Amino acid sequence: MYDGDVLAGNWRRPGKGTIPKVPAEPDLVVEDAESGFCGAVVACDKEAVTLEDRFGKRRLFPLAPAAFLLEGKVVTLVRPAAAPSGPRRSASGSIAVEGLRAKVAKESRIYVEGVHDAALVEKIWGHDLRVEGVVVEYLEGVDDLPAIVAEFGPGPGRRLGVLVDHLVPGSKESRIAAQVTSPDVLVVGHPFVDVWQAVKPSVLRIPAWPEVPRGVPWKEGVIAALGWRVEPAEAWRRILGSVSSFADLEPELLGRVEELIDFVTEAR
């Protein structure tokens, strides 16, 4: 509770010099004084700021004077100062190649299990892959991986990298991966049941990914535990939309994707 009425008096015309100006930095939690909408800053330009509440709802507000409350105090939000100039970075953290033009794709490929894996890899490493001319395709599962590899026909100059979910000792996935022995194929994986878990919980403002009981479909179980009243496709859009750079992902995924990119682009 705030002390007294923070909007008492003519709060839209405060005395000169009495209202602090606060940069609208990402994750700063403020309240729109007029509507009462409270949320964290997720974007800001020269005219408006976007706030996201704890339910994932976003609203756009103009950067009007004395329009917000910060810890119960009236403030004026302003656009943050520009970061120091330097080489532009891609979402993966690599130096972005300016003026990049499409090139003919290499014969080498990276395969991932599903469409969600492909979307996440594209969002973070898409620039790097286009620089290298590497295409990412999804498999809809790895049960037939040995046959898929044979059909691909790996060889020198035609390498294949495969990213597998839940690649841990004793798992079905580990037994399937062990059947692939070509020196021109690299199968790596992360320990997560699904690529959703590769997104850090803090990015979604949750304490941790829920434990889902055996026998319950994993995605549906997660959605129910989090109290999200959405279908899995909408939940994934929410998750993917929260990711903006490599810093939002767990290192167990980051390292494996970088390893695959190095493998399929390495001259042999």
mmCIF file of C-alpha atoms in Angstrom:
data_model
loop_
_atom_site.group_PDB
_atom_site.id
_atom_site.type_symbol
_atom_site.label_atom_id
_atom_site.label_comp_id
_atom_site.label_asym_id
_atom_site.label_seq_id
_atom_site.Cartn_x
_atom_site.Cartn_y
_atom_site.Cartn_z
ATOM 1 C CA MET A 1 0.000 0.000 0.000
ATOM 2 C CA TYR A 2 1.144 3.515 -0.789
ATOM 3 C CA ASP A 3 1.298 6.216 1.897
ATOM 4 C CA GLY A 4 -1.596 8.575 1.217
ATOM 5 C CA ASP A 5 -3.072 9.313 -2.210
ATOM 6 C CA VAL A 6 -0.185 9.434 -4.686
ATOM 7 C CA LEU A 7 -2.470 11.103 -7.220
ATOM 8 C CA ALA A 8 -3.799 13.755 -4.841
ATOM 9 C CA GLY A 9 -3.526 17.299 -6.134
ATOM 10 C CA ASN A 10 -2.677 18.330 -9.666
ATOM 11 C CA TRP A 11 -0.281 15.431 -10.389
ATOM 12 C CA ARG A 12 -0.313 16.175 -14.132
ATOM 13 C CA ARG A 13 1.134 19.666 -13.476
ATOM 14 C CA PRO A 14 3.683 19.165 -10.708
ATOM 15 C CA GLY A 15 5.953 21.861 -9.424
ATOM 16 C CA LYS A 16 9.048 22.510 -11.477
ATOM 17 C CA GLY A 17 11.879 20.113 -10.772
ATOM 18 C CA THR A 18 9.870 17.891 -8.413
ATOM 19 C CA ILE A 19 9.236 14.911 -10.707
ATOM 20 C CA PRO A 20 12.291 12.746 -11.399
ATOM 21 C CA LYS A 21 13.018 11.476 -14.888
ATOM 22 C CA VAL A 22 13.737 7.731 -14.928
ATOM 23 C CA PRO A 23 15.186 5.822 -17.912
ATOM 24 C CA ALA A 24 12.769 3.105 -19.084
ATOM 25 C CA GLU A 25 15.306 0.299 -18.795
ATOM 26 C CA PRO A 26 14.207 -3.282 -19.552
ATOM 27 C CA ASP A 27 12.530 -5.058 -16.587
ATOM 28 C CA LEU A 28 11.862 -1.814 -14.701
ATOM 29 C CA VAL A 29 8.455 -2.298 -13.045
ATOM 30 C CA VAL A 30 6.178 0.737 -13.091
ATOM 31 C CA GLU A 31 2.467 1.534 -12.996
ATOM 32 C CA ASP A 32 0.567 3.692 -15.455
ATOM 33 C CA ALA A 33 -0.883 6.363 -13.156
ATOM 34 C CA GLU A 34 -4.069 6.848 -15.157
ATOM 35 C CA SER A 35 -5.164 3.255 -15.839
ATOM 36 C CA GLY A 36 -3.461 1.415 -12.978
ATOM 37 C CA PHE A 37 -1.823 -1.071 -15.367
ATOM 38 C CA CYS A 38 1.358 -2.367 -13.740
ATOM 39 C CA GLY A 39 4.108 -4.152 -15.597
ATOM 40 C CA ALA A 40 7.758 -4.458 -16.531
ATOM 41 C CA VAL A 41 9.315 -2.486 -19.365
ATOM 42 C CA VAL A 42 9.882 -4.720 -22.387
ATOM 43 C CA ALA A 43 10.432 -2.058 -25.079
ATOM 44 C CA CYS A 44 10.829 1.677 -25.384
ATOM 45 C CA ASP A 45 11.222 4.125 -28.248
ATOM 46 C CA LYS A 46 11.269 7.919 -28.435
ATOM 47 C CA GLU A 47 7.486 8.212 -28.091
ATOM 48 C CA ALA A 48 6.160 5.238 -26.110
ATOM 49 C CA VAL A 49 6.954 2.429 -23.701
ATOM 50 C CA THR A 50 5.587 -1.136 -23.699
ATOM 51 C CA LEU A 51 4.756 -2.742 -20.347
ATOM 52 C CA GLU A 52 4.081 -6.436 -19.707
ATOM 53 C CA ASP A 53 2.134 -7.530 -16.626
ATOM 54 C CA ARG A 54 2.617 -10.777 -14.699
ATOM 55 C CA PHE A 55 0.069 -12.549 -16.891
ATOM 56 C CA GLY A 56 2.005 -11.777 -20.089
ATOM 57 C CA LYS A 57 -0.397 -9.038 -21.261
ATOM 58 C CA ARG A 58 1.305 -6.103 -22.959
ATOM 59 C CA ARG A 59 0.144 -2.493 -23.361
ATOM 60 C CA LEU A 60 1.690 0.541 -25.021
ATOM 61 C CA PHE A 61 1.796 3.899 -23.195
ATOM 62 C CA PRO A 62 3.030 7.310 -24.378
ATOM 63 C CA LEU A 63 6.044 8.812 -22.623
ATOM 64 C CA ALA A 64 3.990 11.632 -21.121
ATOM 65 C CA PRO A 65 5.318 13.773 -18.238
ATOM 66 C CA ALA A 66 4.482 12.468 -14.748
ATOM 67 C CA ALA A 67 2.537 9.559 -16.233
ATOM 68 C CA PHE A 68 3.911 6.655 -14.190
ATOM 69 C CA LEU A 69 4.405 5.477 -10.630
ATOM 70 C CA LEU A 70 7.646 3.903 -9.474
ATOM 71 C CA GLU A 71 7.451 2.403 -5.985
ATOM 72 C CA GLY A 72 4.503 4.686 -5.296
ATOM 73 C CA LYS A 73 6.240 7.867 -6.492
ATOM 74 C CA VAL A 74 5.211 9.819 -9.580
ATOM 75 C CA VAL A 75 7.935 9.777 -12.251
ATOM 76 C CA THR A 76 8.465 10.681 -15.875
ATOM 77 C CA LEU A 77 9.792 7.824 -17.959
ATOM 78 C CA VAL A 78 12.317 8.716 -20.635
ATOM 79 C CA ARG A 79 13.998 6.695 -23.342
ATOM 80 C CA PRO A 80 17.247 5.121 -22.084
ATOM 81 C CA ALA A 81 20.497 6.533 -23.393
ATOM 82 C CA ALA A 82 21.885 4.764 -26.431
ATOM 83 C CA ALA A 83 24.507 2.113 -25.754
ATOM 84 C CA PRO A 84 28.096 2.947 -26.711
ATOM 85 C CA SER A 85 28.738 2.485 -30.391
ATOM 86 C CA GLY A 86 30.590 -0.598 -31.526
ATOM 87 C CA PRO A 87 30.224 -3.583 -33.819
ATOM 88 C CA ARG A 88 26.609 -4.691 -34.094
ATOM 89 C CA ARG A 89 26.013 -8.125 -32.615
ATOM 90 C CA SER A 90 23.674 -10.845 -33.800
ATOM 91 C CA ALA A 91 21.317 -12.592 -31.379
ATOM 92 C CA SER A 92 23.949 -15.315 -30.900
ATOM 93 C CA GLY A 93 26.508 -12.731 -29.767
ATOM 94 C CA SER A 94 28.653 -12.921 -32.903
ATOM 95 C CA ILE A 95 29.608 -9.809 -34.877
ATOM 96 C CA ALA A 96 26.852 -9.174 -37.407
ATOM 97 C CA VAL A 97 27.798 -9.106 -41.070
ATOM 98 C CA GLU A 98 26.415 -5.910 -42.570
ATOM 99 C CA GLY A 99 24.879 -5.945 -46.041
ATOM 100 C CA LEU A 100 24.612 -9.717 -46.012
ATOM 101 C CA ARG A 101 23.358 -11.213 -49.263
ATOM 102 C CA ALA A 102 21.827 -14.648 -49.649
ATOM 103 C CA LYS A 103 24.287 -17.290 -50.780
ATOM 104 C CA VAL A 104 23.869 -20.736 -52.229
ATOM 105 C CA ALA A 105 23.280 -23.174 -49.375
ATOM 106 C CA LYS A 106 26.021 -25.664 -48.589
ATOM 107 C CA GLU A 107 25.301 -29.356 -48.968
ATOM 108 C CA SER A 108 25.898 -29.781 -45.253
ATOM 109 C CA ARG A 109 22.809 -29.527 -43.049
ATOM 110 C CA ILE A 110 21.697 -29.313 -39.431
ATOM 111 C CA TYR A 111 18.701 -31.408 -38.414
ATOM 112 C CA VAL A 112 16.660 -30.703 -35.281
ATOM 113 C CA GLU A 113 13.805 -32.736 -33.809
ATOM 114 C CA GLY A 114 10.831 -30.425 -34.192
ATOM 115 C CA VAL A 115 9.462 -27.157 -35.451
ATOM 116 C CA HIS A 116 9.964 -25.465 -32.070
ATOM 117 C CA ASP A 117 13.651 -26.411 -32.048
ATOM 118 C CA ALA A 118 13.992 -25.037 -35.591
ATOM 119 C CA ALA A 119 12.265 -21.755 -34.681
ATOM 120 C CA LEU A 120 14.517 -21.206 -31.658
ATOM 121 C CA VAL A 121 17.697 -21.985 -33.600
ATOM 122 C CA GLU A 122 16.596 -19.627 -36.372
ATOM 123 C CA LYS A 123 15.825 -16.801 -33.950
ATOM 124 C CA ILE A 124 19.222 -16.937 -32.221
ATOM 125 C CA TRP A 125 21.565 -18.312 -34.879
ATOM 126 C CA GLY A 126 19.709 -17.417 -38.089
ATOM 127 C CA HIS A 127 22.145 -14.639 -39.039
ATOM 128 C CA ASP A 128 25.177 -16.868 -38.464
ATOM 129 C CA LEU A 129 23.676 -19.705 -40.486
ATOM 130 C CA ARG A 130 22.912 -17.430 -43.428
ATOM 131 C CA VAL A 131 26.473 -16.117 -43.328
ATOM 132 C CA GLU A 132 27.707 -19.717 -43.556
ATOM 133 C CA GLY A 133 25.033 -20.870 -46.003
ATOM 134 C CA VAL A 134 23.771 -23.636 -43.708
ATOM 135 C CA VAL A 135 20.142 -24.793 -43.737
ATOM 136 C CA VAL A 136 18.323 -26.104 -40.654
ATOM 137 C CA GLU A 137 15.586 -28.711 -41.136
ATOM 138 C CA TYR A 138 13.334 -30.444 -38.623
ATOM 139 C CA LEU A 139 12.641 -34.172 -38.389
ATOM 140 C CA GLU A 140 9.452 -34.529 -36.309
ATOM 141 C CA GLY A 141 11.295 -36.950 -34.018
ATOM 142 C CA VAL A 142 14.403 -39.112 -34.182
ATOM 143 C CA ASP A 143 12.970 -42.645 -34.089
ATOM 144 C CA ASP A 144 14.073 -43.191 -37.711
ATOM 145 C CA LEU A 145 17.369 -41.326 -37.402
ATOM 146 C CA PRO A 146 19.655 -44.090 -38.822
ATOM 147 C CA ALA A 147 17.507 -44.335 -41.954
ATOM 148 C CA ILE A 148 17.333 -40.537 -42.256
ATOM 149 C CA VAL A 149 21.133 -40.315 -42.059
ATOM 150 C CA ALA A 150 21.537 -43.039 -44.694
ATOM 151 C CA GLU A 151 19.117 -41.227 -46.999
ATOM 152 C CA PHE A 152 21.048 -37.974 -46.534
ATOM 153 C CA GLY A 153 24.246 -39.667 -47.675
ATOM 154 C CA PRO A 154 26.903 -37.916 -45.588
ATOM 155 C CA GLY A 155 30.481 -37.638 -46.805
ATOM 156 C CA PRO A 156 33.396 -35.193 -47.090
ATOM 157 C CA GLY A 157 31.956 -31.778 -47.927
ATOM 158 C CA ARG A 158 28.461 -33.058 -47.103
ATOM 159 C CA ARG A 159 28.292 -33.126 -43.337
ATOM 160 C CA LEU A 160 25.249 -33.575 -41.153
ATOM 161 C CA GLY A 161 24.731 -32.267 -37.637
ATOM 162 C CA VAL A 162 21.804 -33.494 -35.551
ATOM 163 C CA LEU A 163 20.420 -31.882 -32.389
ATOM 164 C CA VAL A 164 18.475 -34.304 -30.182
ATOM 165 C CA ASP A 165 16.194 -33.543 -27.235
ATOM 166 C CA HIS A 166 16.701 -35.409 -23.937
ATOM 167 C CA LEU A 167 19.987 -36.995 -24.969
ATOM 168 C CA VAL A 168 20.985 -38.443 -21.601
ATOM 169 C CA PRO A 169 22.551 -41.820 -20.683
ATOM 170 C CA GLY A 170 20.058 -44.684 -20.825
ATOM 171 C CA SER A 171 17.394 -42.787 -22.732
ATOM 172 C CA LYS A 172 15.733 -44.024 -25.916
ATOM 173 C CA GLU A 173 17.328 -41.087 -27.715
ATOM 174 C CA SER A 174 20.836 -42.091 -26.611
ATOM 175 C CA ARG A 175 20.333 -45.642 -27.928
ATOM 176 C CA ILE A 176 19.172 -44.313 -31.301
ATOM 177 C CA ALA A 177 22.055 -41.820 -31.532
ATOM 178 C CA ALA A 178 24.576 -44.605 -30.832
ATOM 179 C CA GLN A 179 23.531 -46.308 -34.058
ATOM 180 C CA VAL A 180 24.926 -43.399 -36.121
ATOM 181 C CA THR A 181 28.664 -43.917 -36.620
ATOM 182 C CA SER A 182 29.618 -41.936 -39.740
ATOM 183 C CA PRO A 183 32.605 -39.597 -39.235
ATOM 184 C CA ASP A 184 30.704 -37.013 -41.289
ATOM 185 C CA VAL A 185 27.745 -36.975 -38.899
ATOM 186 C CA LEU A 186 27.722 -35.385 -35.459
ATOM 187 C CA VAL A 187 24.819 -36.159 -33.148
ATOM 188 C CA VAL A 188 24.672 -34.025 -30.008
ATOM 189 C CA GLY A 189 21.895 -33.231 -27.607
ATOM 190 C CA HIS A 190 20.712 -31.362 -24.566
ATOM 191 C CA PRO A 191 19.304 -32.886 -21.352
ATOM 192 C CA PHE A 192 15.919 -31.172 -21.521
ATOM 193 C CA VAL A 193 12.699 -33.116 -22.099
ATOM 194 C CA ASP A 194 11.711 -30.440 -24.605
ATOM 195 C CA VAL A 195 13.443 -27.403 -26.065
ATOM 196 C CA TRP A 196 11.040 -25.196 -24.080
ATOM 197 C CA GLN A 197 13.193 -25.951 -21.023
ATOM 198 C CA ALA A 198 16.249 -24.519 -22.778
ATOM 199 C CA VAL A 199 14.741 -21.069 -22.199
ATOM 200 C CA LYS A 200 15.783 -19.746 -18.796
ATOM 201 C CA PRO A 201 12.821 -19.587 -16.374
ATOM 202 C CA SER A 202 13.755 -16.029 -15.387
ATOM 203 C CA VAL A 203 13.065 -14.888 -18.958
ATOM 204 C CA LEU A 204 9.438 -15.949 -18.457
ATOM 205 C CA ARG A 205 9.336 -14.636 -14.881
ATOM 206 C CA ILE A 206 8.739 -18.075 -13.415
ATOM 207 C CA PRO A 207 10.849 -19.614 -10.613
ATOM 208 C CA ALA A 208 11.496 -22.872 -12.475
ATOM 209 C CA TRP A 209 10.086 -25.183 -15.129
ATOM 210 C CA PRO A 210 7.447 -27.372 -13.447
ATOM 211 C CA GLU A 211 7.948 -31.091 -12.839
ATOM 212 C CA VAL A 212 5.403 -33.017 -14.918
ATOM 213 C CA PRO A 213 4.201 -36.421 -13.594
ATOM 214 C CA ARG A 214 4.842 -39.503 -15.711
ATOM 215 C CA GLY A 215 1.969 -40.293 -18.022
ATOM 216 C CA VAL A 216 1.016 -36.643 -18.481
ATOM 217 C CA PRO A 217 1.862 -35.029 -21.855
ATOM 218 C CA TRP A 218 4.797 -32.759 -21.027
ATOM 219 C CA LYS A 219 3.701 -29.531 -22.747
ATOM 220 C CA GLU A 220 0.128 -29.784 -21.475
ATOM 221 C CA GLY A 221 1.416 -30.560 -17.992
ATOM 222 C CA VAL A 222 3.663 -27.509 -17.991
ATOM 223 C CA ILE A 223 0.866 -25.239 -19.196
ATOM 224 C CA ALA A 224 -1.493 -26.522 -16.495
ATOM 225 C CA ALA A 225 1.127 -26.164 -13.740
ATOM 226 C CA LEU A 226 1.881 -22.584 -14.784
ATOM 227 C CA GLY A 227 -1.813 -21.699 -14.915
ATOM 228 C CA TRP A 228 -1.642 -20.612 -18.538
ATOM 229 C CA ARG A 229 -5.045 -20.974 -20.166
ATOM 230 C CA VAL A 230 -3.698 -21.427 -23.668
ATOM 231 C CA GLU A 231 -3.028 -24.156 -26.191
ATOM 232 C CA PRO A 232 0.568 -25.419 -26.662
ATOM 233 C CA ALA A 233 0.997 -23.409 -29.884
ATOM 234 C CA GLU A 234 0.088 -20.165 -28.108
ATOM 235 C CA ALA A 235 2.285 -21.072 -25.138
ATOM 236 C CA TRP A 236 5.235 -21.572 -27.482
ATOM 237 C CA ARG A 237 4.623 -18.201 -29.123
ATOM 238 C CA ARG A 238 4.752 -16.639 -25.670
ATOM 239 C CA ILE A 239 7.989 -18.474 -24.828
ATOM 240 C CA LEU A 240 9.700 -17.727 -28.141
ATOM 241 C CA GLY A 241 8.587 -14.094 -27.996
ATOM 242 C CA SER A 242 10.355 -13.720 -24.650
ATOM 243 C CA VAL A 243 13.703 -14.771 -26.129
ATOM 244 C CA SER A 244 15.850 -12.058 -27.701
ATOM 245 C CA SER A 245 19.453 -13.274 -27.452
ATOM 246 C CA PHE A 246 21.728 -16.146 -26.488
ATOM 247 C CA ALA A 247 21.722 -14.835 -22.903
ATOM 248 C CA ASP A 248 18.104 -16.020 -22.562
ATOM 249 C CA LEU A 249 19.041 -19.669 -23.182
ATOM 250 C CA GLU A 250 20.641 -22.325 -21.012
ATOM 251 C CA PRO A 251 24.319 -23.121 -21.743
ATOM 252 C CA GLU A 252 23.479 -26.804 -22.327
ATOM 253 C CA LEU A 253 21.743 -25.786 -25.561
ATOM 254 C CA LEU A 254 24.081 -22.948 -26.530
ATOM 255 C CA GLY A 255 27.167 -25.124 -26.533
ATOM 256 C CA ARG A 256 25.586 -27.898 -28.563
ATOM 257 C CA VAL A 257 24.292 -25.637 -31.330
ATOM 258 C CA GLU A 258 27.640 -23.853 -31.605
ATOM 259 C CA GLU A 259 29.314 -27.273 -31.798
ATOM 260 C CA LEU A 260 27.041 -28.320 -34.673
ATOM 261 C CA ILE A 261 27.639 -25.097 -36.610
ATOM 262 C CA ASP A 262 31.398 -25.524 -36.252
ATOM 263 C CA PHE A 263 31.155 -29.160 -37.371
ATOM 264 C CA VAL A 264 29.128 -28.614 -40.552
ATOM 265 C CA THR A 265 31.149 -25.550 -41.618
ATOM 266 C CA GLU A 266 34.572 -27.031 -40.948
ATOM 267 C CA ALA A 267 36.520 -27.907 -44.072
ATOM 268 C CA ARG A 268 37.299 -31.603 -44.351
#
